[in-house]
Coordinates of C-alpha atoms in Angstrom, one line a residue:
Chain A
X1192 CA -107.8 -195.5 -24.6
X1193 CA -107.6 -194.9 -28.3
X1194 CA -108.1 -198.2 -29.8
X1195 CA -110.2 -200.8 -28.6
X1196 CA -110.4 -203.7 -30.5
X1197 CA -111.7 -207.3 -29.6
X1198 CA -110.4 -210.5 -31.4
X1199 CA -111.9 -214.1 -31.1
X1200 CA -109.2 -216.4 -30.8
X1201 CA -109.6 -219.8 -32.2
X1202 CA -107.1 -222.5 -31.9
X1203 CA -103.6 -221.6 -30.6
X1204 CA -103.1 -219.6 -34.4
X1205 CA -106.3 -218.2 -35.4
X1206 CA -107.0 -214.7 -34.6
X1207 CA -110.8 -213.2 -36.1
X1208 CA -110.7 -209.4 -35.2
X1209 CA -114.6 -208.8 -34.3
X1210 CA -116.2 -205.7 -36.3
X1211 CA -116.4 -202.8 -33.9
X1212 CA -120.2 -202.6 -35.2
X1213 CA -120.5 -206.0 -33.0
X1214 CA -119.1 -205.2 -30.2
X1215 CA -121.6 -203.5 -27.6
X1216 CA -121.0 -200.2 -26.4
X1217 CA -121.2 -200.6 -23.4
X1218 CA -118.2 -203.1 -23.7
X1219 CA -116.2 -200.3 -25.7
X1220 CA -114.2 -198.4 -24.0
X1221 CA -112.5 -196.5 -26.4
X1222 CA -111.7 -192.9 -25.1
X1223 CA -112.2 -194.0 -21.6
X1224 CA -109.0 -193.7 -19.0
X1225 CA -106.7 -196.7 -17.9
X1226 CA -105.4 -196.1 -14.8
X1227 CA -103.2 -198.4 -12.3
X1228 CA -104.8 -199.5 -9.2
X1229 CA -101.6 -199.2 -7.4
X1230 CA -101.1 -195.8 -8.3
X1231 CA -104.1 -194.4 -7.9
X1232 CA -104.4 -195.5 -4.1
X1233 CA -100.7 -194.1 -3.6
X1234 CA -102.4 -190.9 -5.3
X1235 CA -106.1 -191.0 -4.0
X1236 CA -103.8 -191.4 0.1
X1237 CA -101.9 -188.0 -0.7
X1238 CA -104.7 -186.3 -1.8
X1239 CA -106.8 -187.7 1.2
X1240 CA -104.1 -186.9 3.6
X1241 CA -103.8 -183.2 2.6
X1242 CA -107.4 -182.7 3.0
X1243 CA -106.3 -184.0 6.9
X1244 CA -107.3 -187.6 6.4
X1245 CA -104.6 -189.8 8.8
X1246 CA -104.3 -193.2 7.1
X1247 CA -102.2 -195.8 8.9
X1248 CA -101.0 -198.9 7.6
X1249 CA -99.6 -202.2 9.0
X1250 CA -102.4 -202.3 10.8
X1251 CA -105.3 -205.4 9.9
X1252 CA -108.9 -205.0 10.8
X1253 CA -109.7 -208.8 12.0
X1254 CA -113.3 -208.3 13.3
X1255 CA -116.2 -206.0 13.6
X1256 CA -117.1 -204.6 16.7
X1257 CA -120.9 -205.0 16.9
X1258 CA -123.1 -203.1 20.3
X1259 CA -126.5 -203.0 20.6
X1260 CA -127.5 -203.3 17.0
X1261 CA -124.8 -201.5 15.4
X1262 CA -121.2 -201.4 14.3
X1263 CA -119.3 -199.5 16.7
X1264 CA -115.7 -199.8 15.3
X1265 CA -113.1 -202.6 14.2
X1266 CA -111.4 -204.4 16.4
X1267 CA -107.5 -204.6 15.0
X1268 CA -105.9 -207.7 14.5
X1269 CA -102.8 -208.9 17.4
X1270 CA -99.2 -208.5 16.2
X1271 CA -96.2 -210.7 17.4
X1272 CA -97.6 -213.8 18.1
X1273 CA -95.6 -217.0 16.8
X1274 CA -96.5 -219.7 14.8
X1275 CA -98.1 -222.1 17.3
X1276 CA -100.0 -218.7 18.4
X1277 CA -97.8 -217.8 21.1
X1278 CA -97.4 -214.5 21.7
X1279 CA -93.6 -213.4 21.3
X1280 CA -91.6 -210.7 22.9
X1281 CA -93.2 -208.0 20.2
X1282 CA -96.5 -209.3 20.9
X1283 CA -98.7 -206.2 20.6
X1284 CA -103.1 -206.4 21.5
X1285 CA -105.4 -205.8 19.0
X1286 CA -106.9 -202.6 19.9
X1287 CA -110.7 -201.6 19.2
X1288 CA -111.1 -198.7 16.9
X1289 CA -114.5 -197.0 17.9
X1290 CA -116.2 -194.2 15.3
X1291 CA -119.7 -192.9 15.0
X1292 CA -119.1 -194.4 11.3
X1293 CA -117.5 -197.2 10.3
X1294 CA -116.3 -197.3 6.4
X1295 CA -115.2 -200.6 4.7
X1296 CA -113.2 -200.6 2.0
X1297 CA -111.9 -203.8 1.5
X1298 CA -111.7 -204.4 -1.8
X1299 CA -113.0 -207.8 -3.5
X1300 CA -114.4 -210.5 -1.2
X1301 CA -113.4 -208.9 2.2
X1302 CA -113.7 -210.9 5.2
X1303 CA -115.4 -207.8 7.3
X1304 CA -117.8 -207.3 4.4
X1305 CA -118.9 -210.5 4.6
X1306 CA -119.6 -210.9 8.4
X1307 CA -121.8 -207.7 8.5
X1308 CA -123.5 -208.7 5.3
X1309 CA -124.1 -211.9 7.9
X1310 CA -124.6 -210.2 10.9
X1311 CA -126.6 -207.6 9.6
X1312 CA -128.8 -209.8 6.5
X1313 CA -127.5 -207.7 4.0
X1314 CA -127.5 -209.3 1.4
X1315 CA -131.7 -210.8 1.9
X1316 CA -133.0 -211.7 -1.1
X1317 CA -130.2 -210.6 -3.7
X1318 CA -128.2 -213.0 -5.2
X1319 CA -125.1 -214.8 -4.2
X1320 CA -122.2 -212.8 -5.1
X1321 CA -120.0 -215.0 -7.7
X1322 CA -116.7 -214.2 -8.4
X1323 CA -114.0 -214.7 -11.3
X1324 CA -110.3 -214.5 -11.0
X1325 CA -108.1 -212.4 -13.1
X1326 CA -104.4 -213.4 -13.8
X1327 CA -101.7 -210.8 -14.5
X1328 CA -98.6 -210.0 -15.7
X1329 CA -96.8 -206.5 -16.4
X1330 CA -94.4 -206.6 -19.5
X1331 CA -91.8 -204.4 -20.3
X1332 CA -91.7 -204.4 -24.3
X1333 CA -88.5 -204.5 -26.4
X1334 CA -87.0 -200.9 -28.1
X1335 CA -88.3 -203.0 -30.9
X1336 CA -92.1 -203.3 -30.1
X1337 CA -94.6 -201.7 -32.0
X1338 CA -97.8 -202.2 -29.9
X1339 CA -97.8 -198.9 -28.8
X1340 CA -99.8 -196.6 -26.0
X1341 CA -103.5 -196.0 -24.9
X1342 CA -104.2 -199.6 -27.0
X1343 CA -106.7 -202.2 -25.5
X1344 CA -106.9 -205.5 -27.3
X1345 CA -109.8 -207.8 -25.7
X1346 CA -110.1 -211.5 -26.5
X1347 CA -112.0 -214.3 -25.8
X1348 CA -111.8 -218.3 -26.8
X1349 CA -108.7 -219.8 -26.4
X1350 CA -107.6 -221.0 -24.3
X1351 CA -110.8 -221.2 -22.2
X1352 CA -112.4 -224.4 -22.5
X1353 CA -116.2 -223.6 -23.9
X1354 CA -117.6 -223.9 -20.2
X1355 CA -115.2 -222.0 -18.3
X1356 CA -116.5 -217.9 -18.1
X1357 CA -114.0 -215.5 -19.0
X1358 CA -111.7 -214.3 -21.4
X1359 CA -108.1 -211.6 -21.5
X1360 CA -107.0 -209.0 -22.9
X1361 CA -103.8 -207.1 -23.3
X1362 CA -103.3 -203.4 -22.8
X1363 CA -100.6 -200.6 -22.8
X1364 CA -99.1 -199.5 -19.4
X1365 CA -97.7 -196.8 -21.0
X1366 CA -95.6 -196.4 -23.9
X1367 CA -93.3 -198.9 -23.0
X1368 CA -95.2 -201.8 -21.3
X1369 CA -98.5 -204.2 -21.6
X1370 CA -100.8 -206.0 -18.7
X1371 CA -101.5 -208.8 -20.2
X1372 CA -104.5 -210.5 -18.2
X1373 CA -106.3 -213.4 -18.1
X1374 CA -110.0 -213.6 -16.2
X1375 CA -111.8 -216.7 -15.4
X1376 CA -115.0 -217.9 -13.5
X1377 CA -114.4 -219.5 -10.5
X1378 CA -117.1 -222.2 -11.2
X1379 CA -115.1 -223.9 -13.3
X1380 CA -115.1 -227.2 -13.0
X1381 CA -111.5 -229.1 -13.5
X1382 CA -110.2 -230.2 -10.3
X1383 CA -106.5 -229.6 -12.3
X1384 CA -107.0 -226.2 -13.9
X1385 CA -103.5 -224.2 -12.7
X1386 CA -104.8 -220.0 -13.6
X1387 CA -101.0 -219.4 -14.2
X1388 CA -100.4 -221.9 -16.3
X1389 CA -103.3 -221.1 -17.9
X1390 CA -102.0 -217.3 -18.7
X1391 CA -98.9 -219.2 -20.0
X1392 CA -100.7 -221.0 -22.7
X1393 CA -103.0 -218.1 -23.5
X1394 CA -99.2 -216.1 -24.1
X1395 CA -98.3 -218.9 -26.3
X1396 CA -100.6 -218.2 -29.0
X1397 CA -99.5 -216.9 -32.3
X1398 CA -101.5 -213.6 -31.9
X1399 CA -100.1 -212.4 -28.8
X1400 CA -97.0 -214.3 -28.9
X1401 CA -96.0 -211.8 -31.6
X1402 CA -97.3 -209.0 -29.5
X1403 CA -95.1 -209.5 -26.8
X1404 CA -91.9 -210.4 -28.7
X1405 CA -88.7 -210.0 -26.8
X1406 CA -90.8 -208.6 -23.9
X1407 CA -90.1 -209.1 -19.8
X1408 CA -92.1 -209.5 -17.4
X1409 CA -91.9 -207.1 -14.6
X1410 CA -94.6 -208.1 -11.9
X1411 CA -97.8 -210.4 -11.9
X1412 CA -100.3 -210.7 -9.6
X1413 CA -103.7 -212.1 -9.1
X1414 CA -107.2 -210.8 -7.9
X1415 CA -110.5 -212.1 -7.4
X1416 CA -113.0 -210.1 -9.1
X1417 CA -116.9 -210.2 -8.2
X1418 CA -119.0 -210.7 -11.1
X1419 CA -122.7 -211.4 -9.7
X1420 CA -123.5 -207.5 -10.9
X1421 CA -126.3 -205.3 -9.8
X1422 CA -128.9 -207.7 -8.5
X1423 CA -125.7 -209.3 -5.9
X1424 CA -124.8 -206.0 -4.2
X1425 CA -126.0 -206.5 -1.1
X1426 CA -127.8 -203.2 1.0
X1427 CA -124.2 -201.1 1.1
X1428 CA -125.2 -199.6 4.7
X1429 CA -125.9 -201.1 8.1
X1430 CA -126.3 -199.7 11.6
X1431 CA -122.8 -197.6 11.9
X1432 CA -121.5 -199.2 8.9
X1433 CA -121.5 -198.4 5.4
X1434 CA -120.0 -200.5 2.9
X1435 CA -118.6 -199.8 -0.4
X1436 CA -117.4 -202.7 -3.0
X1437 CA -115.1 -202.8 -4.9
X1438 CA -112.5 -200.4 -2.9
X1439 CA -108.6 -201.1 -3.0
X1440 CA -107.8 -202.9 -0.1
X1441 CA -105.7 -201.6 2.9
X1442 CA -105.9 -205.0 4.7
X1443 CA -103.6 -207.6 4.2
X1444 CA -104.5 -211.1 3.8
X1445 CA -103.0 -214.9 4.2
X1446 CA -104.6 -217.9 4.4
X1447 CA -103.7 -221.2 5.7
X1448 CA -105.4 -224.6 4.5
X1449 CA -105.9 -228.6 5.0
X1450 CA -106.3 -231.7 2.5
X1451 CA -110.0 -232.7 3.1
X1452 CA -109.2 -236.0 1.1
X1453 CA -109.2 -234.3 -2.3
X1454 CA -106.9 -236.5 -3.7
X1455 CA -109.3 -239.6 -3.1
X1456 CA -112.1 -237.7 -4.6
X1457 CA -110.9 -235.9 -7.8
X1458 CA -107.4 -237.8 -8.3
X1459 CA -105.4 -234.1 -7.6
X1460 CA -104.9 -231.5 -4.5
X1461 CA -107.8 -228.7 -6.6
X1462 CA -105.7 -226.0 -4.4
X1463 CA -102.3 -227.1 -5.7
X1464 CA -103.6 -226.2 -8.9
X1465 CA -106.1 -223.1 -8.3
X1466 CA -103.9 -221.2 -6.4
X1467 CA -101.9 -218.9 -8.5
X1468 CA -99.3 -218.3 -5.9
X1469 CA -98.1 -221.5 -5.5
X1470 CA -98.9 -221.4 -1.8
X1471 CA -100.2 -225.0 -1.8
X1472 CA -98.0 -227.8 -2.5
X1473 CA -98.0 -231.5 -1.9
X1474 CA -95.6 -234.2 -1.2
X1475 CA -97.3 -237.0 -1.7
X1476 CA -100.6 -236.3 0.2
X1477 CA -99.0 -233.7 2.6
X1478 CA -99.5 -230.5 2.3
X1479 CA -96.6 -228.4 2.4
X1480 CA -98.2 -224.4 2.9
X1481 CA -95.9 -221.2 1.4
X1482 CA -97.9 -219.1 3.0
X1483 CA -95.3 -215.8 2.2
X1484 CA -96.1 -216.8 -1.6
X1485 CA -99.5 -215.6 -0.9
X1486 CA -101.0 -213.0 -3.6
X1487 CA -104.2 -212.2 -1.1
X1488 CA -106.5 -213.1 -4.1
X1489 CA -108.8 -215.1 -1.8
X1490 CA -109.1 -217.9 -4.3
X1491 CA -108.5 -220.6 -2.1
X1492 CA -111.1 -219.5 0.2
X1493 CA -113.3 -219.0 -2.3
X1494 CA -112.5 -222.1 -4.6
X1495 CA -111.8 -225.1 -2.1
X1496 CA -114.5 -227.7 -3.1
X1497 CA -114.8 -228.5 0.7
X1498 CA -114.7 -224.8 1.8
X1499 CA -111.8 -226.5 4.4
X1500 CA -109.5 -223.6 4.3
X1501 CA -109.7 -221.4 6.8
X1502 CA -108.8 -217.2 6.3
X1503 CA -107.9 -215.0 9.0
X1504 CA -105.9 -211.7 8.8
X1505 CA -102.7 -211.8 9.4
X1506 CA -100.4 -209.4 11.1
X1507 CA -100.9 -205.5 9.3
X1508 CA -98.0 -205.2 6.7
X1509 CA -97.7 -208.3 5.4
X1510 CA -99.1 -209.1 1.8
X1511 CA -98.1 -208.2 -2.3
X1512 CA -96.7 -204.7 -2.5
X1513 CA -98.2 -204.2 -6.4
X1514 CA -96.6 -201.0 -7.7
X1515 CA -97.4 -201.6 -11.2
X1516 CA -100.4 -203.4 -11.1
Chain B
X16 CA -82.9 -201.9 10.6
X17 CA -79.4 -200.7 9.1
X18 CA -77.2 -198.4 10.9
X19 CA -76.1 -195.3 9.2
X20 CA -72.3 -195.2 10.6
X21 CA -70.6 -197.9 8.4
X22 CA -72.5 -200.9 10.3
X23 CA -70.0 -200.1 12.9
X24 CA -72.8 -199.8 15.4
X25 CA -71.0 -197.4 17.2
X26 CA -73.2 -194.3 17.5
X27 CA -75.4 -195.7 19.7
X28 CA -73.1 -196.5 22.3
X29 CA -71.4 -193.6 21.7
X30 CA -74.2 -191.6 22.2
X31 CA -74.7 -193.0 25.4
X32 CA -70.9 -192.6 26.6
X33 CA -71.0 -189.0 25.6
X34 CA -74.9 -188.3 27.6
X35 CA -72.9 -190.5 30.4
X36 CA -75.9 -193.1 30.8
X37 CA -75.5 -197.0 30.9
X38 CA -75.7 -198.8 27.5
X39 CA -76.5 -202.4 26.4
X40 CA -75.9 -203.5 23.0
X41 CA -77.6 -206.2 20.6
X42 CA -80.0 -207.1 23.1
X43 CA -82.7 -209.4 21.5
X44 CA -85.4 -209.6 24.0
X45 CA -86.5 -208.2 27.2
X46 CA -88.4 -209.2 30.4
X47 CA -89.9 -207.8 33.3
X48 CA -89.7 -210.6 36.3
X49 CA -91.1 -208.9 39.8
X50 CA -90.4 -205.2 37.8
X51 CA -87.2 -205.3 37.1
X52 CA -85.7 -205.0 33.7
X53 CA -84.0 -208.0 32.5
X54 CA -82.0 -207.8 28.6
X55 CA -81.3 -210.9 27.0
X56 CA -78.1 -209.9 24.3
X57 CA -75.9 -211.9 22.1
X58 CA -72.6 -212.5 23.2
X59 CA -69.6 -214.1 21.0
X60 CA -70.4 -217.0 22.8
X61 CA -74.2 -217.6 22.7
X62 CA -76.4 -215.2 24.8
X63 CA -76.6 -213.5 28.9
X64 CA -79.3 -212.1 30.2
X65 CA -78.1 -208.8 32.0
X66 CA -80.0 -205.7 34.1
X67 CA -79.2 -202.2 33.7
X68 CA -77.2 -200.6 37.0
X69 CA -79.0 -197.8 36.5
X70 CA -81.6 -195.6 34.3
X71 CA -81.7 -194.0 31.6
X72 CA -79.9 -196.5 28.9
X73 CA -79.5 -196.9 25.8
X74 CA -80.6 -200.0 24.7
X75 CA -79.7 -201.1 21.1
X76 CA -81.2 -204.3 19.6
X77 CA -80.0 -206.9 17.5
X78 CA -81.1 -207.6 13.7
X79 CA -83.3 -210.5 14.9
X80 CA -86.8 -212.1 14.5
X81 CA -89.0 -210.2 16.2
X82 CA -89.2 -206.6 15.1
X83 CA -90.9 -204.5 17.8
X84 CA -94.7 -203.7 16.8
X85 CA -96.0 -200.4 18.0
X86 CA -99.7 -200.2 19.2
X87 CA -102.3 -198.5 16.8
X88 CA -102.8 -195.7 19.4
X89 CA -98.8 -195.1 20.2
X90 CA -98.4 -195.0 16.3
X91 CA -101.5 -192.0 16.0
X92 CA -100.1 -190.3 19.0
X93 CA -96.6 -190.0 17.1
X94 CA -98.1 -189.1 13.9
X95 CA -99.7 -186.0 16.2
X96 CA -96.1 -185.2 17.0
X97 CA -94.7 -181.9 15.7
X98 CA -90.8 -182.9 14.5
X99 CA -88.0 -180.9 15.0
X100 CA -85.1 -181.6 12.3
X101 CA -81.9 -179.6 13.7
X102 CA -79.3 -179.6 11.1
X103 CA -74.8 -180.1 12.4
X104 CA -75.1 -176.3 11.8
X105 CA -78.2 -175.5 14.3
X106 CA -76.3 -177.4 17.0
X107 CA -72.9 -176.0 16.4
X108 CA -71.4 -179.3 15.6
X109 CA -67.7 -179.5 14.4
X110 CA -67.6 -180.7 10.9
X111 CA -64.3 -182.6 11.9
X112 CA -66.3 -184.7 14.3
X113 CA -68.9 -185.6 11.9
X114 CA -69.1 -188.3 9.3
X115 CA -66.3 -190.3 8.5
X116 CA -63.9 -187.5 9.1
X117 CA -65.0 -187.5 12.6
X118 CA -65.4 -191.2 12.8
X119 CA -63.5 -192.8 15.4
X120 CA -62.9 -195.8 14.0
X121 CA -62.2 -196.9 9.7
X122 CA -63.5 -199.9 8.5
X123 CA -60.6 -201.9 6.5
X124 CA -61.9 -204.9 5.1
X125 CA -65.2 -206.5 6.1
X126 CA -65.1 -210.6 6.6
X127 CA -66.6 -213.5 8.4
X128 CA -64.8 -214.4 11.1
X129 CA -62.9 -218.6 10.4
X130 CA -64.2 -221.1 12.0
X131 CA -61.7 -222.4 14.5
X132 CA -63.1 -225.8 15.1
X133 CA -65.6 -228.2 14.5
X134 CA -67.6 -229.8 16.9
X135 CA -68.6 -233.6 16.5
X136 CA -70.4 -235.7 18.9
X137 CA -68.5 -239.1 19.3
X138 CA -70.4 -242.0 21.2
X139 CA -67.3 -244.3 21.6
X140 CA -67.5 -247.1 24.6
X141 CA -64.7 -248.4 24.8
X142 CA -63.0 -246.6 28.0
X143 CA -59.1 -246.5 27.1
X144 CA -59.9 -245.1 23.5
X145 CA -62.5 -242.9 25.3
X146 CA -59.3 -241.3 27.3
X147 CA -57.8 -241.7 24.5
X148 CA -59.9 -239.4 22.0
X149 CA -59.9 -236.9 25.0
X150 CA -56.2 -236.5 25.1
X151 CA -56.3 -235.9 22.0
X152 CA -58.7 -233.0 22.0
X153 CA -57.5 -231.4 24.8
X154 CA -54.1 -231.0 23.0
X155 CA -55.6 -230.2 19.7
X156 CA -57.3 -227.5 21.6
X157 CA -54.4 -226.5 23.4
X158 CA -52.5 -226.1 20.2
X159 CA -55.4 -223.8 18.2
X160 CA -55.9 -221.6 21.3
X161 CA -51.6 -220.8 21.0
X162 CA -52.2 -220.4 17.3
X163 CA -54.4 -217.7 17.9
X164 CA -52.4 -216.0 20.4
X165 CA -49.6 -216.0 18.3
X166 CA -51.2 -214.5 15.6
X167 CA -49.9 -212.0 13.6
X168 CA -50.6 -208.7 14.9
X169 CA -53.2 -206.4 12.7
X170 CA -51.6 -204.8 9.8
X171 CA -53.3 -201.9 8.2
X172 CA -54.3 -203.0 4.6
X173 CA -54.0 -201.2 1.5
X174 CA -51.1 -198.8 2.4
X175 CA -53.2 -196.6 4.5
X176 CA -52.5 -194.2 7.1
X177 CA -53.9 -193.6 9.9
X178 CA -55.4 -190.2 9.7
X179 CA -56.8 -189.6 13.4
X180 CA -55.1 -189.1 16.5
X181 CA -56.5 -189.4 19.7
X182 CA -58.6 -191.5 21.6
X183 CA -59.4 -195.1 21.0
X184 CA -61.9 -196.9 22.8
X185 CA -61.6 -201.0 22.4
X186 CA -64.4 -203.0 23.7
X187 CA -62.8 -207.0 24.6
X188 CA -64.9 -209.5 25.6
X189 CA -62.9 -212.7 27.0
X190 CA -63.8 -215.8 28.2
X191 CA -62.2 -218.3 30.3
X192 CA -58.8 -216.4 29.8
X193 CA -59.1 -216.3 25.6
X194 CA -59.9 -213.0 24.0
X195 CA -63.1 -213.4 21.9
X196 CA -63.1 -213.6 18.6
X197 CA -65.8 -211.4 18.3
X198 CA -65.4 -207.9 19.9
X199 CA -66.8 -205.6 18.0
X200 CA -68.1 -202.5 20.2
X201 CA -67.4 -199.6 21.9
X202 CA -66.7 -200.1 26.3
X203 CA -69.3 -200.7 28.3
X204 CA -66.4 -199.3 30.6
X205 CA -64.7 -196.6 29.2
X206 CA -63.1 -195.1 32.1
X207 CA -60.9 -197.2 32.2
X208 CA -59.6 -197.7 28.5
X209 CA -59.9 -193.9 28.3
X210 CA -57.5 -194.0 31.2
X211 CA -54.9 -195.9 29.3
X212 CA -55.5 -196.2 25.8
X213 CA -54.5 -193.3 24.4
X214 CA -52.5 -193.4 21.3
X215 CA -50.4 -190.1 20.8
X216 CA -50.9 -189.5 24.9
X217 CA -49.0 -189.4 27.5
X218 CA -49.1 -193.1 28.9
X219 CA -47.9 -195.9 27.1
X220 CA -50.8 -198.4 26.0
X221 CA -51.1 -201.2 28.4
X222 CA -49.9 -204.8 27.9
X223 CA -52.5 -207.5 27.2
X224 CA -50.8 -208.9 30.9
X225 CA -51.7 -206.0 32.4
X226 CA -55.2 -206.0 31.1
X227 CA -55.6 -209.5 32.7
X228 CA -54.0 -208.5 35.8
X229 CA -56.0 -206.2 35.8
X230 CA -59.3 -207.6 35.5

């Protein structure tokens, strides 16, 4: 990144660029690299594999196996079963996975994370992780477009209420296209805020509406992101396990989900309208679930007021396939 | 899962027919009742559940819901697997048997088959229009069935010649005395089109009467 700049946006016009002199260091990240996630796991697995790494996919990891005090392996998820949990024709056993050392890399919020941080009381006497959800979408820019490459614009304000954590930014993806991004706190507290909608209004202001002029978007996505910092990592190794955050996931995720009689309570479905996938819709009162809509943000799990909705891996192979992202 | 010859689906079976070994086509589930291997396939006319006579076979599956799923440790073990990639030229193929050149049959025009008739439920109570409304189908029947036998024969589109000579193998599936609409593979018994149907060879092709007579 050349140029980093951050901008306080006011209104759905005003744009206040924030002397560089303000702005932190350690929230500068001029001359630092920009890289897609995507890409670097298709990158980081070729360079892995040539130093005799064997990395399978289509294969979810649905539970820990735990013996005598320690994690002895993974226990893969069963394939081929139908709807009502039937097992079909292709229906395949989930097979236990046993290794002296058992490495997760799950990326944000991962279910196996979670049970040996509650198996094994990692996570005593830290905080409660937290998390925020970021919003995205890759634009290609016109012939026309002067924004430019290795160019980070950050802003914050609109069109974030005042109580609602967060902010976006735009970026270059190259010479040719931006992420544009926008991150909020999951404790907000509007039973009707819709994230995508959200990233739609935040394009609609003047600033970055002429930043993107005559642009396309190419992908989007969503991602939870954990934002409780240092003091709510919990201890990162157990008994045969160790446990790094943060790592791209290999697993695939879908969830599945119930009204708990939101509609009574806040006057909306709060997962009709968190979900940035669209994956919960309602007719009336009855939920009508998209489940192949599903970005594998973890959102709903994390966001349903009534903690109703249920996640479990699905079948290995399913999920987003971000390239750009 | 897309073929490579055309979407014919013929290399498969032929594969079979030239390694001599039995062969069941778009089979969309199998069973194993008391050991013995039962294949559920799609017919023209809905689905039959048939055995192989004898092992090994070829058994090629239909584009259908349930993809097969390989087990974690079959999927490492065929990672481990050194690959052998043998080119026409290692095998001393004839490059006027390969590809299209080689290809046995052409595809002319692709197209969904028409749909010769509706089916309606009708709950009628009345007993003489009841016998009625059955006369009536049964001739209406009667009269698309001898439309289709009297059919045009196939003409070769677009002007073009045929530009192989030899054998032709022609897989017909009938039922209840009609040809099926829908007969799109190679024989399950070649032996005896081989026998007959040979265009350019020495015996004339058989009559459709002569088919029947004899099956």
């Amino acid at each position: 990144m050349k140029t980093d700049e951050m901008v306080l946006l006011l209104g759905d016009r005003v744009a206040l660029k924030v002397p560089s002199f303000m702005v932190p260091s350690s929230m500068s990240h001029k001359g630092d690299y920009l890289i897609s996630v995507s890409e670097m796991v298709n990158w980081l697995g070729g360079v892995a594999r040539d130093l005799g790494v064997e990395i399978y996919t289509g294969f979810a990891a649905r539970e820990l196996v735990v013996e005598d005090g320690a994690v002895r392996g993974i226990k893969l998820g069963e394939k081929g079963l139908n709807r009502e949990g039937g097992r079909q024709p292709n229906y395949v056993p989930g097979e236990v996975l046993e290794a002296r050392v058992t490495v997760l890399g799950e990326g944000s919020a991962g279910l196996l994370s979670e049970a040996l941080v509650r198996r094994f009381s990692l996570g005593a006497d830290r905080n409660a992780q937290v998390y925020s959800l970021g919003v995205k979408e890759i634009i290609r820019l016109s012939d026309q477009n002067s924004f430019g490459a290795n160019r980070v614009i950050r802003m914050v304000g609109f069109p974030s209420r005042p109580d609602i954590f967060g902010g976006g930014a735009i970026y270059s993806m190259g010479a040719d296209s931006v992420s544009i991004v926008l991150v909020m706190g999951l404790d907000w507290r509007y039973c009707d805020l819709d994230p995508q909608r959200e990233l739609q209004i935040f394009k609609s202001h003047s600033f970055i509406r002429k930043l993107i002029a005559g642009g396309e978007v190419v992908a989007y996505g969503a991602k939870t992101i954990p934002e409780g910092g240092f003091y709510s990592v919990p201890e990162l190794t157990a008994p045969g396990a160790i446990h790094r955050e943060d790592q791209p996931s290999h697993v695939t995720f879908s969830e599945e989900g119930k009204d708990s009689g939101c509609s009574q309570e806040f006057g909306c479905h709060p997962c009709a309208a968190f979900c940035p996938a669209e994956v919960y819709k309602f007719k009336g009162d009855e939920l009508i679930l998209s489940p192949s809509n599903c970005l594998h943000c973890q959102t709903c799990r994390l966001k349903c007021p009534h903690q109703v909705i249920q996640w479990r891996v699905p079948e290995g192979g399913d999920g987003p396939s971000y390239r750009l992202m | 899962m897309q073929s490579v010859d055309g979407d014919t689906a013929q290399v498969p079976p032929q594969i079979a027919e030239e390694l001599g070994i039995t062969h069941i086509a778009y089979a969309t589930s199998f069973d194993f009742p008391e050991g013995q291997l039962q294949i559920r396939r799609i017919t023209s006319r809905g689905a039959e559940i048939v055995a192989p006579q004898s092992y090994p076979c070829v058994i090629t599956v239909a584009k259908w819901t349930e993809p097969p799923n390989a087990l974690f440790s079959r999927t490492r073990w065929a990672y481990g697997q050194i690959l052998f990639q043998w080119s026409a030229a290692d095998i001393g193929a004839d490059d006027a048997r390969l590809g299209l050149p080689g290809s046995r049959t052409m595809v002319n025009r692709i197209f969904s088959p028409k749909e010769l008739s509706r089916r309606t439920c009708v709950f009628e109570k009345d007993m003489t229009r009841l016998v009625g409304l059955l006369a009536e189908a049964y001739a209406r029947k009667s009269k698309t069935a001898q439309e289709v036998r009297t059919e045009q024969p196939y003409q070769v589109l677009g002007g073009k010649k045929p530009h192989y000579a030899g054998e032709v193998w022609v897989y017909i599936e009938h039922n209840q005395g009609e040809v099926s609409a829908v007969s799109p593979a190679l024989p399950f018994r070649p032996e005896f089109w081989m026998s007959c149907c040979r265009i350019g060879g020495n015996r004339k092709p058989p009559s459709w009467q002569s088919y029947w007579a004899a099956r």
